[in-house]
Coordinates of C-alpha atoms in Angstrom, one line a residue:
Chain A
X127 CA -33.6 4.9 18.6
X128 CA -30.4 6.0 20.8
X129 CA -27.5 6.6 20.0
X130 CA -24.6 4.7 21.2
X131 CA -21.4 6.5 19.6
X132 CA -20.9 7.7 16.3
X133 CA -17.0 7.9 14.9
X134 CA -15.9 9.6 12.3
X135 CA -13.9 6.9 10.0
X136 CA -13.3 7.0 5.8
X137 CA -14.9 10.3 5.7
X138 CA -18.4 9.1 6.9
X139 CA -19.6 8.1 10.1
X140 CA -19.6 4.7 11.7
X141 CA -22.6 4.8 14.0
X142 CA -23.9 1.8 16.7
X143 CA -27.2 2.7 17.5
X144 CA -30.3 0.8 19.5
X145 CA -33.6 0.3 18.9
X146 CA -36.4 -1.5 20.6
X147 CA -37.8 -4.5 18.5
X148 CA -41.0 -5.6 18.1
X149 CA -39.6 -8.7 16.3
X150 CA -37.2 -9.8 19.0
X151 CA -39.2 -8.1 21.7
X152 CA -35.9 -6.9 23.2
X153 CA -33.1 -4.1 22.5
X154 CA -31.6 -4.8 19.5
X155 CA -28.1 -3.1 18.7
X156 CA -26.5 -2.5 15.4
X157 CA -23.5 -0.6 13.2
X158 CA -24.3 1.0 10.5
X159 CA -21.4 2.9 8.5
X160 CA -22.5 5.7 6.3
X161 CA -19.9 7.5 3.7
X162 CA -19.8 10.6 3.3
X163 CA -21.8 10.6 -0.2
X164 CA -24.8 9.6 2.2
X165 CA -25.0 13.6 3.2
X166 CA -26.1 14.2 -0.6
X167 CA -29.2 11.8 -0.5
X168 CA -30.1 8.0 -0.8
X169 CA -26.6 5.3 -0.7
X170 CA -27.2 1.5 -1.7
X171 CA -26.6 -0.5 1.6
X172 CA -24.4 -3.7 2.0
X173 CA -25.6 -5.6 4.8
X174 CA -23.1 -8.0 6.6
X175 CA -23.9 -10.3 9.1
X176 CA -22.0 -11.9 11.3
X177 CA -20.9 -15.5 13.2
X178 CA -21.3 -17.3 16.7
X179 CA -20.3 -15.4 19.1
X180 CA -20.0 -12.2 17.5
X181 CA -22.6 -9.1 18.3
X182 CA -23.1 -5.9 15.9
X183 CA -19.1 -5.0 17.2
X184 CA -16.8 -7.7 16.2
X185 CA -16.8 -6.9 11.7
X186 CA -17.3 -3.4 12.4
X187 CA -13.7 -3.4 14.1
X188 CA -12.3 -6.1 12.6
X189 CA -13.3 -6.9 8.9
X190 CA -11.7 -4.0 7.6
X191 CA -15.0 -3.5 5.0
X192 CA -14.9 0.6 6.0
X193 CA -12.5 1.1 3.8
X194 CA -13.8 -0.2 0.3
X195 CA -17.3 0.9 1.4
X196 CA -15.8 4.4 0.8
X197 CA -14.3 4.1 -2.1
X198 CA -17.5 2.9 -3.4
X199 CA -19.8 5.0 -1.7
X200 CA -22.2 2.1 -0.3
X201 CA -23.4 2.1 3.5
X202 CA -22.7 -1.0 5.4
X203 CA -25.2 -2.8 8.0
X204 CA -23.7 -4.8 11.0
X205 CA -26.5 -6.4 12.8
X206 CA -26.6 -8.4 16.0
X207 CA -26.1 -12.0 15.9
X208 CA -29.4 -12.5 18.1
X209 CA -31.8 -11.4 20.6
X210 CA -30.4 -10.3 24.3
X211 CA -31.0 -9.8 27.3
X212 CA -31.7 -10.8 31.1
X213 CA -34.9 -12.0 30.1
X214 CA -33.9 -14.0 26.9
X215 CA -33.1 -17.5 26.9
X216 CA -29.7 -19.0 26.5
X217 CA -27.3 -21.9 26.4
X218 CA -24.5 -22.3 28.1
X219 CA -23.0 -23.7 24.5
X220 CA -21.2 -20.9 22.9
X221 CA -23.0 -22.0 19.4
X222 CA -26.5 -21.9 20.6
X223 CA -28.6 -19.2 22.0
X224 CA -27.7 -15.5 22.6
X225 CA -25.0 -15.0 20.2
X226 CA -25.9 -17.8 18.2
X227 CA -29.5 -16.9 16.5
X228 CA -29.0 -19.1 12.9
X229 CA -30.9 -16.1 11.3
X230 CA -34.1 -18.3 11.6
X231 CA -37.5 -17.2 13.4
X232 CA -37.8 -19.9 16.1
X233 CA -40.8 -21.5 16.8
X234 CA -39.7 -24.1 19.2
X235 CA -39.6 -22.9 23.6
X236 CA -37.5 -21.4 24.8
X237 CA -36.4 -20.0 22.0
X238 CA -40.1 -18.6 20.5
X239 CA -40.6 -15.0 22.2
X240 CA -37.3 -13.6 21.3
X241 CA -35.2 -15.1 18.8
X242 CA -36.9 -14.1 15.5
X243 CA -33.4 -13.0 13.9
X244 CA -35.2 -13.9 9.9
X245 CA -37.8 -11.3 10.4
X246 CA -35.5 -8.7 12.3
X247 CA -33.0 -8.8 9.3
X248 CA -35.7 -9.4 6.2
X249 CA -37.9 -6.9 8.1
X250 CA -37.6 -5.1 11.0
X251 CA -34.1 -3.6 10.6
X252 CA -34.6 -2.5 7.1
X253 CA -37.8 -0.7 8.2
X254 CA -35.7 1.0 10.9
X255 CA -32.9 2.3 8.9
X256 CA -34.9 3.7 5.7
X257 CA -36.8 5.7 7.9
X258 CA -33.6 7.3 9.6
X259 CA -30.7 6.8 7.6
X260 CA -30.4 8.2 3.7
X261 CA -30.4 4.5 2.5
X262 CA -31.9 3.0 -0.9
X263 CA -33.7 0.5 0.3
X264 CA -33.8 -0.3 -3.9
X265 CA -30.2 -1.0 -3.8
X266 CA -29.5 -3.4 -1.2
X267 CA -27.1 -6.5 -1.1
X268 CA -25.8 -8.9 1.5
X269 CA -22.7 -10.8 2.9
X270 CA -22.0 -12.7 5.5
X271 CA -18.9 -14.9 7.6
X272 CA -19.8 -18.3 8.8
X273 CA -23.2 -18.5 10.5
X274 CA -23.6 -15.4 8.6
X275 CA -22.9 -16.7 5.4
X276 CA -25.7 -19.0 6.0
X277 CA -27.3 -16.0 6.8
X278 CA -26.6 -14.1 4.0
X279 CA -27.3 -17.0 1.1
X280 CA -30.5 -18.4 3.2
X281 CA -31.9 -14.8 3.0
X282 CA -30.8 -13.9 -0.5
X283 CA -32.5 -16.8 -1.7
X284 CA -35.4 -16.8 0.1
X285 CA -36.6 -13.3 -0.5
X286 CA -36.0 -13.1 -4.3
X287 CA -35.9 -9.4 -6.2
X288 CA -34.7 -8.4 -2.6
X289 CA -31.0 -8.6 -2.7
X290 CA -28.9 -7.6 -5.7
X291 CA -25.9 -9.8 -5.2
X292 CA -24.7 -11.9 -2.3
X293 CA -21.4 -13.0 -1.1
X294 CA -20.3 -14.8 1.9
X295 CA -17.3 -15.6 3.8
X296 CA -16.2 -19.2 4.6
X297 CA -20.5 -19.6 5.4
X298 CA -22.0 -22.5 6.8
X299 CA -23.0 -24.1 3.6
X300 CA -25.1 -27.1 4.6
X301 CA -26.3 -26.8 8.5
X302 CA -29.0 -29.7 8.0
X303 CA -26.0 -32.3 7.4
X304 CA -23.8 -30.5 9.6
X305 CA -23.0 -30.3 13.3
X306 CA -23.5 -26.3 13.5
X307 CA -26.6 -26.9 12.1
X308 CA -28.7 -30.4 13.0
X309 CA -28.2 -29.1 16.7
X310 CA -29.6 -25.4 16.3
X311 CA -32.2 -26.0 13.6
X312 CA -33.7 -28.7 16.2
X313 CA -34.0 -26.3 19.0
X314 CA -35.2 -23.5 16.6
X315 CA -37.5 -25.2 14.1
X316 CA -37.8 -28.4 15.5
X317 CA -37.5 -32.1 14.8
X318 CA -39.3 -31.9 11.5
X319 CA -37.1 -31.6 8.7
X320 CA -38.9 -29.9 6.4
X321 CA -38.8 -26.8 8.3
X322 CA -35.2 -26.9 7.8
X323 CA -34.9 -26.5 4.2
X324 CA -35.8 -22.8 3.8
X325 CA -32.5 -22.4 6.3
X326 CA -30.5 -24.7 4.6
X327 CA -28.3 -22.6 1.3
X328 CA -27.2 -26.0 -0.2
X329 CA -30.7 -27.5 -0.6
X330 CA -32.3 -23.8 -1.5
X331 CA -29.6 -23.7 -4.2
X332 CA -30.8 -27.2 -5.5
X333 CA -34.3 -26.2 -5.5
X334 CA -33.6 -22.9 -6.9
X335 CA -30.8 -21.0 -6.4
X336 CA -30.1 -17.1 -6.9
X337 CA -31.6 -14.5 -9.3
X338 CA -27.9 -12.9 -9.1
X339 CA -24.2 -12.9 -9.1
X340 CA -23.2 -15.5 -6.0
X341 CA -19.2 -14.7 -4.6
X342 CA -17.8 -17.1 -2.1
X343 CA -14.6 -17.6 -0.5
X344 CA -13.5 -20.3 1.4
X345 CA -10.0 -20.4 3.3
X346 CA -8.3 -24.0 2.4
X347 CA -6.8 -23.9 5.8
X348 CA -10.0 -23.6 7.5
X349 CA -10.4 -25.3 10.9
X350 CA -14.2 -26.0 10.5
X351 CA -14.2 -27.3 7.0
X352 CA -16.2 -30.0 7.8
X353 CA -18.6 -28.1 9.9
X354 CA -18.7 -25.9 6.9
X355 CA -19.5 -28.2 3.9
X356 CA -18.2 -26.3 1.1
X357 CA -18.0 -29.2 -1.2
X358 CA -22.2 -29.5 -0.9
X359 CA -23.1 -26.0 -1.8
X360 CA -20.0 -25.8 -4.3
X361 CA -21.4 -28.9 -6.4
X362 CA -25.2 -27.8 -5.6
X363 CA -24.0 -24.5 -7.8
X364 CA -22.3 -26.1 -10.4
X365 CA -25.3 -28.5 -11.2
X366 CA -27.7 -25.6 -10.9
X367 CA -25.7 -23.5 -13.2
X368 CA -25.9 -21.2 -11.1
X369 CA -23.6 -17.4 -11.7
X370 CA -21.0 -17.7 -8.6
X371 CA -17.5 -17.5 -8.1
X372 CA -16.4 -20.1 -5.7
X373 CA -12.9 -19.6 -4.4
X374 CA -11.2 -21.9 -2.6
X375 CA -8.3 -19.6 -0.9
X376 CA -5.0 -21.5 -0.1
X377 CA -3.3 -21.6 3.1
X378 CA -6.2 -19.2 4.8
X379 CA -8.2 -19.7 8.1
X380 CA -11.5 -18.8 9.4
X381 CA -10.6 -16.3 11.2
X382 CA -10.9 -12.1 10.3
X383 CA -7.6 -12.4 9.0
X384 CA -9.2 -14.1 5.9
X385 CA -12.2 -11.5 6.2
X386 CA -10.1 -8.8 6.0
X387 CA -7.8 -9.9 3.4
X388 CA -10.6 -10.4 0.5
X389 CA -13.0 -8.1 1.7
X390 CA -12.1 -5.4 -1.0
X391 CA -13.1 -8.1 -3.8
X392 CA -16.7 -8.7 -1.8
X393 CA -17.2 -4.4 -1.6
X394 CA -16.2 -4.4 -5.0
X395 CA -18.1 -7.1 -6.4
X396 CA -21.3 -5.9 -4.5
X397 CA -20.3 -2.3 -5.8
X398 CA -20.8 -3.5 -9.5
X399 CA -24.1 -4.6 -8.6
X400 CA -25.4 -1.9 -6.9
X401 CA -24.1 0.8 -8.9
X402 CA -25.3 -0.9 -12.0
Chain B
X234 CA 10.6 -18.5 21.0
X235 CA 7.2 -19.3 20.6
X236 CA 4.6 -19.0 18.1
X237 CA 1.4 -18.6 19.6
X238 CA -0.7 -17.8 16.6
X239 CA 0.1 -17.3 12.8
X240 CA -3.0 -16.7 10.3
X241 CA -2.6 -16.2 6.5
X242 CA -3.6 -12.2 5.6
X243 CA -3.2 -10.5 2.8
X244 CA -1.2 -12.9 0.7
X245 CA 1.4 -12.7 3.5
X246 CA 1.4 -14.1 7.5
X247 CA 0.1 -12.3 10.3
X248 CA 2.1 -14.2 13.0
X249 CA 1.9 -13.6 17.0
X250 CA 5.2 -14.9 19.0
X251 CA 6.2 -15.0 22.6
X252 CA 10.0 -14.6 23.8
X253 CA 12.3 -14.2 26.9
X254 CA 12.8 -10.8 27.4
X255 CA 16.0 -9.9 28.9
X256 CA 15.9 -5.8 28.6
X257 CA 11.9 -6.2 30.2
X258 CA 13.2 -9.7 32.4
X259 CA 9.7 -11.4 31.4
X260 CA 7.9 -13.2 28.7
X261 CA 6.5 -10.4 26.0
X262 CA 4.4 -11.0 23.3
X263 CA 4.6 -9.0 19.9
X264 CA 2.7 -9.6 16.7
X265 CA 4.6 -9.8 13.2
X266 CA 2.9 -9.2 9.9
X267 CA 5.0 -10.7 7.0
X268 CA 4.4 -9.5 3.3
X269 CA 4.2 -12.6 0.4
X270 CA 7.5 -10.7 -0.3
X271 CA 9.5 -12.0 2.6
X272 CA 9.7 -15.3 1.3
X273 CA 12.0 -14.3 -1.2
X274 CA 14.5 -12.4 1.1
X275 CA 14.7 -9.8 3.8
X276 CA 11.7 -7.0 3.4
X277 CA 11.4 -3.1 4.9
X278 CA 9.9 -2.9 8.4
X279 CA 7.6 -0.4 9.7
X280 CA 7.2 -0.4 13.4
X281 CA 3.6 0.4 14.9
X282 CA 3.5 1.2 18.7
X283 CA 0.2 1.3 20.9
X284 CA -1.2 3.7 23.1
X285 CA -2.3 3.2 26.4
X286 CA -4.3 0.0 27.8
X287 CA -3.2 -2.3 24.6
X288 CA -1.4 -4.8 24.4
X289 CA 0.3 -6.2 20.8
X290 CA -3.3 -7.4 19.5
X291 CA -5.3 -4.3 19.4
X292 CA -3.6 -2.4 16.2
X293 CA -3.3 -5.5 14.7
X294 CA -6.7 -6.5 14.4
X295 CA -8.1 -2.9 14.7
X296 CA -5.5 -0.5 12.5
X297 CA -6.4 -2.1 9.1
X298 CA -2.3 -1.6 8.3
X299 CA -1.8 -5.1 6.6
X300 CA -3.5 -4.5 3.5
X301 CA -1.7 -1.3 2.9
X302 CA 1.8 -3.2 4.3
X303 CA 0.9 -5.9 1.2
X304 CA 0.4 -3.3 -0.9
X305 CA 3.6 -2.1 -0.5
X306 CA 5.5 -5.1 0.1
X307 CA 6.5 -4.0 4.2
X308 CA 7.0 -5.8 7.1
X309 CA 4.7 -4.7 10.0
X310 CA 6.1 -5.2 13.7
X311 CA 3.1 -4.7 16.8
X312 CA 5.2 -4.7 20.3
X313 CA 3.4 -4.6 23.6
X314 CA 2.9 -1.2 25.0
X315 CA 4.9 -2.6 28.7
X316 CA 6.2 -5.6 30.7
X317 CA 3.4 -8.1 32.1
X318 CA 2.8 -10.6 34.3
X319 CA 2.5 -11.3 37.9
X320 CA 6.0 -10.7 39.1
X321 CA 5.8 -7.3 37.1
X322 CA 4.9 -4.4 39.3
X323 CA 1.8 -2.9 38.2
X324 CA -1.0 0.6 39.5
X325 CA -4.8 0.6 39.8
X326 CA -5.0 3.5 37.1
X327 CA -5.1 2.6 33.6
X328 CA -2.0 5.3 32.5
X329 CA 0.1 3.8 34.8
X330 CA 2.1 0.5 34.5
X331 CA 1.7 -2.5 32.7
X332 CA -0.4 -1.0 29.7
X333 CA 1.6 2.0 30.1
X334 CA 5.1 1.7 29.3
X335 CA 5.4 4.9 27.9
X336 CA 8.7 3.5 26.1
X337 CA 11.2 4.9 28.7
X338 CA 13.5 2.8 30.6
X339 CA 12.4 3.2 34.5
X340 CA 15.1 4.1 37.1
X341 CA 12.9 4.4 39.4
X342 CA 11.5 1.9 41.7
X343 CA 8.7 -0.2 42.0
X344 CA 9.2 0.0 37.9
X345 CA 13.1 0.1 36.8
X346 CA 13.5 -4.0 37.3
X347 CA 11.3 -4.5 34.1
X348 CA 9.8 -1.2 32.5
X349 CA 12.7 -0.4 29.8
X350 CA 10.6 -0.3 27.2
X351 CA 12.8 1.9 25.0
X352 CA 15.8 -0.8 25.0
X353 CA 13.0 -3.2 24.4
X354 CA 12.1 -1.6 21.3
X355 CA 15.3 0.5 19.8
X356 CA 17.5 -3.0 20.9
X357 CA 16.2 -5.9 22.1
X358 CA 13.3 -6.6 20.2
X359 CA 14.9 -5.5 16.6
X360 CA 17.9 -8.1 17.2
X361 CA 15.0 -11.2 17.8
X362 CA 13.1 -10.2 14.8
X363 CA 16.3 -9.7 12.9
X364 CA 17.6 -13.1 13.7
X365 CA 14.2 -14.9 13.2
X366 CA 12.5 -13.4 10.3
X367 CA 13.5 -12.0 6.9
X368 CA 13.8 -8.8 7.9
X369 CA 16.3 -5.7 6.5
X370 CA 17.7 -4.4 9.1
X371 CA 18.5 -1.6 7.0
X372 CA 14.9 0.0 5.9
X373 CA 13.4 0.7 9.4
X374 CA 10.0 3.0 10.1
X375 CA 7.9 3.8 12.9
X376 CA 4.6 4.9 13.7
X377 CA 2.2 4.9 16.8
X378 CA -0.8 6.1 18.1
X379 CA -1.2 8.2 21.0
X380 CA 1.2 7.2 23.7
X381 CA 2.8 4.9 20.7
X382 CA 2.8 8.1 18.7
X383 CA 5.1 9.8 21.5
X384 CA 7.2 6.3 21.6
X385 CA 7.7 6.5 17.4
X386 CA 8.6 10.2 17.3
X387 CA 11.0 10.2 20.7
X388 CA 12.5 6.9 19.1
X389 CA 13.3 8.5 15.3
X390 CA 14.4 11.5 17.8
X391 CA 16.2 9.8 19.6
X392 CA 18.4 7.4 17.5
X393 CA 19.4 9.4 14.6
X394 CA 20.1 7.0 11.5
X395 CA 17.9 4.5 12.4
X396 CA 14.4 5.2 10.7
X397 CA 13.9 6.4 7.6
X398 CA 10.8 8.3 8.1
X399 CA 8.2 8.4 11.3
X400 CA 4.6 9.2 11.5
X401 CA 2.5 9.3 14.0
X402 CA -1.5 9.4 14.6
X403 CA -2.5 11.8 17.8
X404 CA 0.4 11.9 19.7
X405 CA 1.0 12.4 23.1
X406 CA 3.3 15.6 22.0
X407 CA 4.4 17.1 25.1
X408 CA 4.2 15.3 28.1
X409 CA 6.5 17.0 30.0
X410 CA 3.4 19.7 30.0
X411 CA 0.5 16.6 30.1
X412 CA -1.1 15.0 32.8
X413 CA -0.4 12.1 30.2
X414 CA 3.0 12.1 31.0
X415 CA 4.0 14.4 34.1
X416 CA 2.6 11.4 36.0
X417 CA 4.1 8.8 34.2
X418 CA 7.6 10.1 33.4
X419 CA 8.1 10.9 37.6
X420 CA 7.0 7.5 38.4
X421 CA 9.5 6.2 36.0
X422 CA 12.1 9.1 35.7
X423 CA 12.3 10.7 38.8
X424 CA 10.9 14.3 39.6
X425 CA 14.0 15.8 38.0
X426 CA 13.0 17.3 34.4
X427 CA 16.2 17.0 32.8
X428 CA 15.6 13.3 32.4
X429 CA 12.2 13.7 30.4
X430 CA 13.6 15.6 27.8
X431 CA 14.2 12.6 26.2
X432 CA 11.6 11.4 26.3
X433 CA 9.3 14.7 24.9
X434 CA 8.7 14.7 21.3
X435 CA 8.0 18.5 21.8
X436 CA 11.2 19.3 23.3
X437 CA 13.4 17.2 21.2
X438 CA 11.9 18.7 18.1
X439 CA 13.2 22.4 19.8
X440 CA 16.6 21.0 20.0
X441 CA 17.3 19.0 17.1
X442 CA 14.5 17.8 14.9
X443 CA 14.3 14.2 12.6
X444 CA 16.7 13.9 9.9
X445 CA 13.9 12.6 7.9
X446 CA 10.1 13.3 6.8
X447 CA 7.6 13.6 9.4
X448 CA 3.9 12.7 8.9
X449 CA 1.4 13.3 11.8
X450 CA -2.5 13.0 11.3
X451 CA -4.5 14.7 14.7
X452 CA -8.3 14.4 14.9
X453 CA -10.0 17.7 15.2
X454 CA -12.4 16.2 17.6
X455 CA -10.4 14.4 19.8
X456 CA -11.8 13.7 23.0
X457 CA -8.2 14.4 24.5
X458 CA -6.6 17.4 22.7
X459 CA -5.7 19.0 26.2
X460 CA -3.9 15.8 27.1
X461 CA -2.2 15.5 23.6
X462 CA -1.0 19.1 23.2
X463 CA -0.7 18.7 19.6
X464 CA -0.3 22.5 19.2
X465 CA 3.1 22.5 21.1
X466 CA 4.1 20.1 18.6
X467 CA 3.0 21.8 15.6
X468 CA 4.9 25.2 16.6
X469 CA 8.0 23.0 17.1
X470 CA 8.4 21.8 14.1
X471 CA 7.3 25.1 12.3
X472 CA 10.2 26.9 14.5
X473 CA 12.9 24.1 13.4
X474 CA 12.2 24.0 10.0
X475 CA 11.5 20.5 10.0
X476 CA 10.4 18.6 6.9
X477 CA 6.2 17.2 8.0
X478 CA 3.0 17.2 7.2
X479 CA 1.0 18.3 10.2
X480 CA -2.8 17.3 9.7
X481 CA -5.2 18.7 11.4
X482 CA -8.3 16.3 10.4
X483 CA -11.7 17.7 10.6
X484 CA -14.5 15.9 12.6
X485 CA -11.9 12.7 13.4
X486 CA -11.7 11.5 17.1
X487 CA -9.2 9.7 18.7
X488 CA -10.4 6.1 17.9
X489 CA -9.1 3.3 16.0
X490 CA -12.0 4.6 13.3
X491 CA -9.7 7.6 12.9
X492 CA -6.3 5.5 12.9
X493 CA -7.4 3.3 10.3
X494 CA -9.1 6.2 7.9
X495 CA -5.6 7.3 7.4
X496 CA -3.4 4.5 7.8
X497 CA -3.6 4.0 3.5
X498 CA -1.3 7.7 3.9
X499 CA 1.0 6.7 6.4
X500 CA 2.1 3.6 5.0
X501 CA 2.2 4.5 1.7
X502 CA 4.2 7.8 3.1
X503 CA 6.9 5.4 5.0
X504 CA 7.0 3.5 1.3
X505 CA 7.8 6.5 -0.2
X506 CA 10.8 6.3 2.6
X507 CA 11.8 2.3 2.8
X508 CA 12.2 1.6 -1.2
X509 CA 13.6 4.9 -1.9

């Protein structure tokens, strides 16, 4: 693993770092804040993970997390939002492709050899981080914005006992009745359905839903609301009597404005979880 | 003028607005961040200026100010750093020209028909905001970060009265004795000395001091401490008795990591000024 800057920031470090992956058979780069209780032994981890377009970089400036990650004494986990590369395949669309990895394993060409972004995030990048970072890989929880809100839900309910509380940010709620969604999980998964559901957190919430507290915000001024389908997941909760807070957030956007401004209710609502 | 952006943050609006600049004779662009508190009458401002190579954007997505200015109920005001545009002349090196204002008004040419940077901000620029926004005229603060930091403390310097406090994150301290700023302030001054003084946070500090507290935050490990000169600064203000904090901060660089670990201080320190 290299090293690619390390900042002092909150009184830890905020670190970017590379790796070569197995799973995505490329470099893979990602941020990883530590606070300064991490010098001292083992800190539960908060994993966030990011939209289109974004890589490892764009939260770790932008999102303003840092901050209440400090006062609580939990790492944080920025991960790339796909494979890259000269040798990976791409789409000239900016919500396909490089940048755009769904946080599914692909098993459709092009796509196959590289963009495995499930198993780097479920299993890879954990692996790598516990073995160099002081990191409880028994305290772990996860958020997301957008494509990662999917990301984050799609995960935490897939991999049960893993994650002990999830949040997301204005996520992509419903991507198999959804434009950011029907497209990717096509080119991904393929034309079959049924492959889609394990991606999908509306359905998984029908069919199951979360063995934890759920905390989602959603900006009422949001430009992709109906990309976004927070009305699906919202009723798929209430009917599974599912624990969530769902908060609808007047006059907000989708941009890191809205991020930023909540984030210290997500770190803290994670924090209760983990410190529990 | 024009809005080009305005995004809800922080129970308040982080706005981005475009005017016809008389002082600069071109369009500029500075970003605005509005506390809920403004829409119930005119609110304290705390002016942030930018170091080298940004423009409005970067401290206002990067700094993580606008929770702290919500906190606290404070207006946040993010100039450019120079004039732009094609007709604006410019120089190959990044410490030079547009990126690079240095907050002086040029008299020399190719620069003098637009770089005033210092009427843009002490004159121009308060009068728009004044007559646009609910702003109090009256509770005024600065702060910057490295060449902004110069601009804050040679603007509270400079126009006694009009801040109520300035503070300032790795200043550019002495750039009459810095290649950051021996360059800069002959392209833009002239080779005679007697007109940087002015313009030299170091040497104002000798010869008068800020009628008002100081706060300045320096990372230990700044990749530029021979640039910054903090130590001239430091010894300054020691010799004139003036009333500062002068933080030397272990293991900090000169990042917007560092910036943002102490930003909570510095706004909460200019507060401690603006609702007194």
């Amino acid at each position: 693993m290299e090293t690619l800057s390390e900042n002092a920031a909150f009184g830890g470090v905020q670190g970017v770092y590379k790796h070569a992956s197995d799973v995505c058979n490329c470099d893979m780069t990602f941020g990883l804040f530590l606070p300064q209780e991490a010098k001292d032994g083992p800190v539960p981890v908060l994993w966030y993970l990011s939209g289109l377009t974004c890589t490892h970089e764009n939260a770790m400036t932008k999102a303003g997390a840092q901050v209440w990650a400090a006062e609580h004494g939990i790492a944080l986990v920025f991960p790339d939002t796909s494979p890259r590369g000269a040798g990976v395949a791409d789409d000239e669309a900016y919500d396909l492709g490089q940048g755009a990895g769904f946080y599914v394993n692909a098993t459709q060409d092009p796509w196959a050899p590289h963009f495995r972004m499930w198993d780097y995030v479920a299993e890879e990048l954990p692996r790598v981080i516990d073995a160099a970072f002081a990191i409880d890989p028994e305290r772990q929880a996860i958020t997301g914005h957008s494509m990662g809100g999917h990301g984050a839900l799609t995960l935490a309910m897939g991999l049960p006992g893993r994650y002990r509380s999830v949040s997301a940010f204005a996520p992509i709620a419903n991507p198999s009745a959804s434009d950011w969604g029907r497209k990717q999980l096509t080119a991904y998964l393929g034309a079959d359905e049924a492959a889609w559901a394990p991606h999908d957190a509306t359905l998984m919430m029908r069919t199951g839903g979360f063995d934890g507290p759920i905390l989602i915000d959603q900006g009422a001024n949001d430009q992709f609301l109906d990309l976004l389908r927070p009305e699906a997941l919202a009723g798929a909760i209430a009917a599974q009597r599912q624990e969530a807070s769902f908060r609808m957030q007047k006059g907000y956007d989708h941009s890191y404005f809205f991020v930023s401004s909540f984030m210290e209710d997500h770190v803290a609502f994670h924090a209760d979880a983990l410190w529990r």
